[in-house]
């Protein structure tokens, strides 16, 4: 008879956090999850936020259950079975745990609850992608410490440079390590390169796992519940996501060579 350690797998945890709000972290996470699922991996995307979660709006879903169902209990009640019962099959072939949808569901996430959630979720998929808010709280530190890799999302401009410069020392201190952290550079200004990717990476002294081109018009026109990488696989955005996904599943994670 197989032991529990042999019969229950443990997948990799990949965490994502914006240098500031509004950089596109949620869009990136959902498209990476869809890409990995299309490649045959089992994937769970978790929206771990104390406030409103936008997974549901992006995926055109109205979930009956969300993270507050689990996180308002004690850690002893956040079991593998409980987590699995709250996961929803998302358009795109992956499963997701949605964030809170209504004000009465908002609330602080206890670090011990986040730890229990990670422990259970990691046994349910090859890859668990976690969408974190841009501000650091005690529970986000818990996630960062347990993640196999952390991606900091920065915009390709001076605001991205300054916000990234402020955030990276905090993340490295929270993680207790210098490695296992990389940048995803997002260009939100079509046809304008305010700060070259290589220069941004050099000034931040951090490797780059992905460079994502401007995609605002495509997202605005995307009325499908499918993530854009599946709905518009021919777009430059989609190819950048596929390249980033290939890097993130490699061990160690290779950085972009400029």
XYZ file of C-alpha atoms in Angstrom:
258
model
C 0.000 0.000 0.000
C 1.412 3.401 -0.963
C 2.085 5.874 1.822
C 0.305 9.234 1.797
C 3.533 10.970 0.763
C 3.706 8.695 -2.274
C 0.033 8.811 -3.272
C -0.520 12.563 -2.912
C 1.488 14.686 -5.292
C 2.843 18.131 -4.524
C 2.941 20.590 -7.387
C 4.872 23.817 -7.776
C 3.548 27.113 -6.436
C 4.102 30.172 -8.638
C 3.224 33.538 -7.099
C 2.548 36.802 -8.948
C 2.465 40.304 -7.523
C 2.335 43.769 -9.094
C 4.840 46.462 -8.200
C 1.720 48.626 -7.888
C -1.969 48.184 -8.532
C -3.360 48.045 -12.042
C -0.340 46.586 -13.827
C -2.211 43.572 -15.197
C -1.340 40.824 -12.727
C -4.739 39.116 -12.929
C -4.758 39.119 -16.736
C -1.265 37.636 -16.741
C -2.123 34.884 -14.239
C -5.270 33.765 -16.069
C -3.529 33.649 -19.439
C -0.562 31.742 -18.032
C -2.949 29.261 -16.389
C -4.756 28.722 -19.708
C -1.451 28.291 -21.541
C -0.140 25.673 -19.121
C -3.464 23.831 -19.201
C -3.380 23.751 -22.997
C 0.075 22.155 -22.749
C -1.435 19.297 -20.733
C -0.532 20.440 -17.228
C -3.062 20.383 -14.402
C -3.360 23.967 -13.177
C -5.135 25.820 -10.393
C -5.297 29.618 -10.267
C -5.931 31.093 -6.824
C -7.070 34.661 -6.246
C -5.784 35.397 -2.768
C -6.987 38.857 -1.796
C -8.778 40.294 1.245
C -11.024 42.408 -0.975
C -12.807 42.148 -4.303
C -11.455 39.541 -6.690
C -11.691 40.172 -10.441
C -11.157 36.604 -11.732
C -14.927 36.180 -11.969
C -15.448 39.327 -14.029
C -12.628 38.492 -16.440
C -13.874 34.929 -16.921
C -17.566 35.949 -17.032
C -18.393 33.684 -14.088
C -20.749 33.944 -11.115
C -19.214 31.548 -8.591
C -21.277 30.083 -5.781
C -18.135 29.646 -3.687
C -14.986 31.702 -3.300
C -11.917 32.000 -1.096
C -13.892 33.556 1.768
C -15.746 30.244 2.144
C -12.459 28.716 3.263
C -10.531 31.622 4.752
C -13.167 32.618 7.295
C -12.726 29.257 9.030
C -9.747 27.972 10.990
C -6.691 26.401 9.343
C -7.693 22.943 10.596
C -10.804 23.200 8.413
C -8.951 24.119 5.211
C -8.493 20.580 3.975
C -7.636 19.157 0.580
C -11.226 18.063 0.119
C -12.566 21.436 1.222
C -10.329 23.343 -1.164
C -11.225 21.047 -4.049
C -14.935 21.541 -3.406
C -14.529 25.312 -3.847
C -12.622 25.110 -7.143
C -14.462 25.992 -10.342
C -13.666 24.747 -13.836
C -12.721 27.871 -15.745
C -13.021 28.441 -19.489
C -9.618 27.379 -20.720
C -9.136 24.038 -18.995
C -7.852 25.045 -15.577
C -9.506 25.286 -12.181
C -9.765 28.443 -10.136
C -10.535 29.630 -6.642
C -12.236 32.985 -7.009
C -11.683 35.889 -4.639
C -14.476 37.538 -2.624
C -17.310 39.031 -4.675
C -19.328 41.014 -2.111
C -18.358 43.414 0.696
C -19.651 41.084 3.380
C -17.113 38.503 2.185
C -14.120 40.818 2.491
C -11.756 40.303 5.391
C -8.201 39.889 6.535
C -6.453 36.684 5.491
C -4.707 35.018 8.418
C -1.188 33.746 7.631
C -1.993 30.330 9.084
C -5.034 30.080 6.802
C -2.963 31.028 3.778
C -0.429 28.347 4.745
C -3.152 25.705 5.060
C -4.645 26.731 1.715
C -1.277 26.479 -0.033
C -0.538 23.109 1.526
C -3.823 21.652 0.281
C -3.866 23.371 -3.119
C -0.366 22.173 -3.980
C -1.597 18.569 -3.850
C -4.360 19.217 -6.393
C -2.412 20.352 -9.466
C 0.960 20.300 -11.167
C 1.047 24.084 -10.918
C -0.727 26.448 -8.536
C -0.660 30.074 -9.724
C -1.399 32.657 -7.047
C -2.576 36.180 -7.808
C -1.531 38.410 -4.896
C -2.411 42.059 -4.206
C 0.352 44.595 -4.756
C 0.664 45.525 -1.083
C 2.571 43.296 1.325
C 0.682 41.850 4.272
C 1.578 39.083 6.698
C -0.219 36.474 4.611
C 1.438 37.559 1.352
C 4.795 37.077 3.057
C 3.661 33.556 3.929
C 2.850 32.863 0.274
C 6.124 34.331 -0.970
C 8.094 32.117 1.407
C 6.359 28.979 0.168
C 6.380 29.789 -3.543
C 8.792 28.012 -5.853
C 9.101 31.227 -7.836
C 7.811 34.778 -7.483
C 7.153 37.066 -10.462
C 7.003 40.819 -9.901
C 5.019 42.605 -12.610
C 6.303 46.051 -13.568
C 5.282 48.510 -16.253
C 7.863 49.504 -18.849
C 8.248 53.116 -17.786
C 9.716 55.291 -15.051
C 6.813 54.529 -12.724
C 7.556 50.829 -13.197
C 11.213 51.446 -12.414
C 10.464 53.412 -9.261
C 7.726 51.104 -7.988
C 9.874 48.046 -8.744
C 12.860 49.581 -6.966
C 10.709 50.133 -3.896
C 9.105 46.683 -3.955
C 12.019 44.344 -4.737
C 13.929 44.811 -1.448
C 10.702 44.105 0.434
C 10.090 40.939 -1.558
C 13.632 39.665 -1.098
C 13.420 40.321 2.617
C 10.045 38.556 2.804
C 11.322 35.586 0.799
C 14.555 35.366 2.776
C 16.473 34.810 -0.458
C 17.867 36.640 -3.469
C 17.049 34.006 -6.086
C 13.682 32.625 -7.163
C 12.396 36.095 -8.083
C 12.003 37.504 -11.597
C 10.331 40.336 -13.482
C 7.491 40.371 -15.981
C 7.709 43.627 -17.918
C 4.395 44.949 -19.232
C 4.273 47.574 -21.964
C 0.977 49.444 -21.688
C 1.930 52.155 -24.168
C 1.600 50.908 -27.770
C 4.353 51.931 -30.188
C 6.286 53.767 -27.469
C 9.264 52.245 -25.680
C 9.776 54.548 -22.740
C 12.482 52.477 -21.099
C 14.223 49.557 -22.867
C 13.618 46.170 -21.219
C 17.333 45.490 -20.752
C 17.874 48.855 -19.055
C 14.896 48.333 -16.762
C 16.208 44.901 -15.749
C 19.731 46.300 -15.231
C 18.562 49.132 -13.001
C 16.374 46.789 -10.965
C 19.177 44.191 -10.798
C 16.686 41.413 -11.453
C 16.257 38.823 -14.184
C 13.299 38.942 -16.574
C 10.997 35.974 -17.196
C 8.670 37.678 -19.647
C 8.151 40.787 -21.753
C 4.491 41.374 -22.588
C 3.492 43.815 -25.365
C 0.631 46.278 -25.199
C -2.725 44.534 -25.384
C -5.332 47.047 -24.195
C -7.319 47.190 -27.436
C -7.451 43.395 -27.746
C -8.637 42.980 -24.165
C -11.316 45.626 -24.602
C -12.573 43.818 -27.701
C -12.460 40.366 -26.131
C -16.063 39.515 -25.262
C -15.314 35.809 -24.862
C -14.957 34.189 -21.424
C -11.807 32.525 -22.772
C -8.499 34.115 -21.794
C -7.039 36.084 -24.677
C -4.209 33.591 -25.249
C -6.841 31.046 -26.342
C -9.189 33.437 -28.073
C -6.421 35.168 -30.042
C -3.532 32.688 -30.172
C -2.016 34.530 -33.128
C -1.495 37.800 -31.232
C 1.986 38.930 -30.145
C 0.634 39.021 -26.590
C -0.224 35.322 -26.758
C 3.213 34.340 -28.026
C 4.837 36.313 -25.191
C 2.675 34.428 -22.678
C 3.650 31.067 -24.195
C 7.335 31.966 -23.961
C 6.934 33.064 -20.357
C 5.083 29.860 -19.454
C 7.916 27.761 -20.889
C 10.412 29.604 -18.706
C 8.350 29.294 -15.539
C 8.015 25.514 -15.808
C 11.779 25.064 -16.223
C 13.991 24.378 -13.219
C 15.854 26.563 -12.614
C 13.805 29.292 -14.282
C 15.861 30.812 -17.145
C 15.842 34.552 -17.684
C 15.420 36.438 -20.953
C 18.718 37.171 -22.659
C 18.830 40.721 -24.039
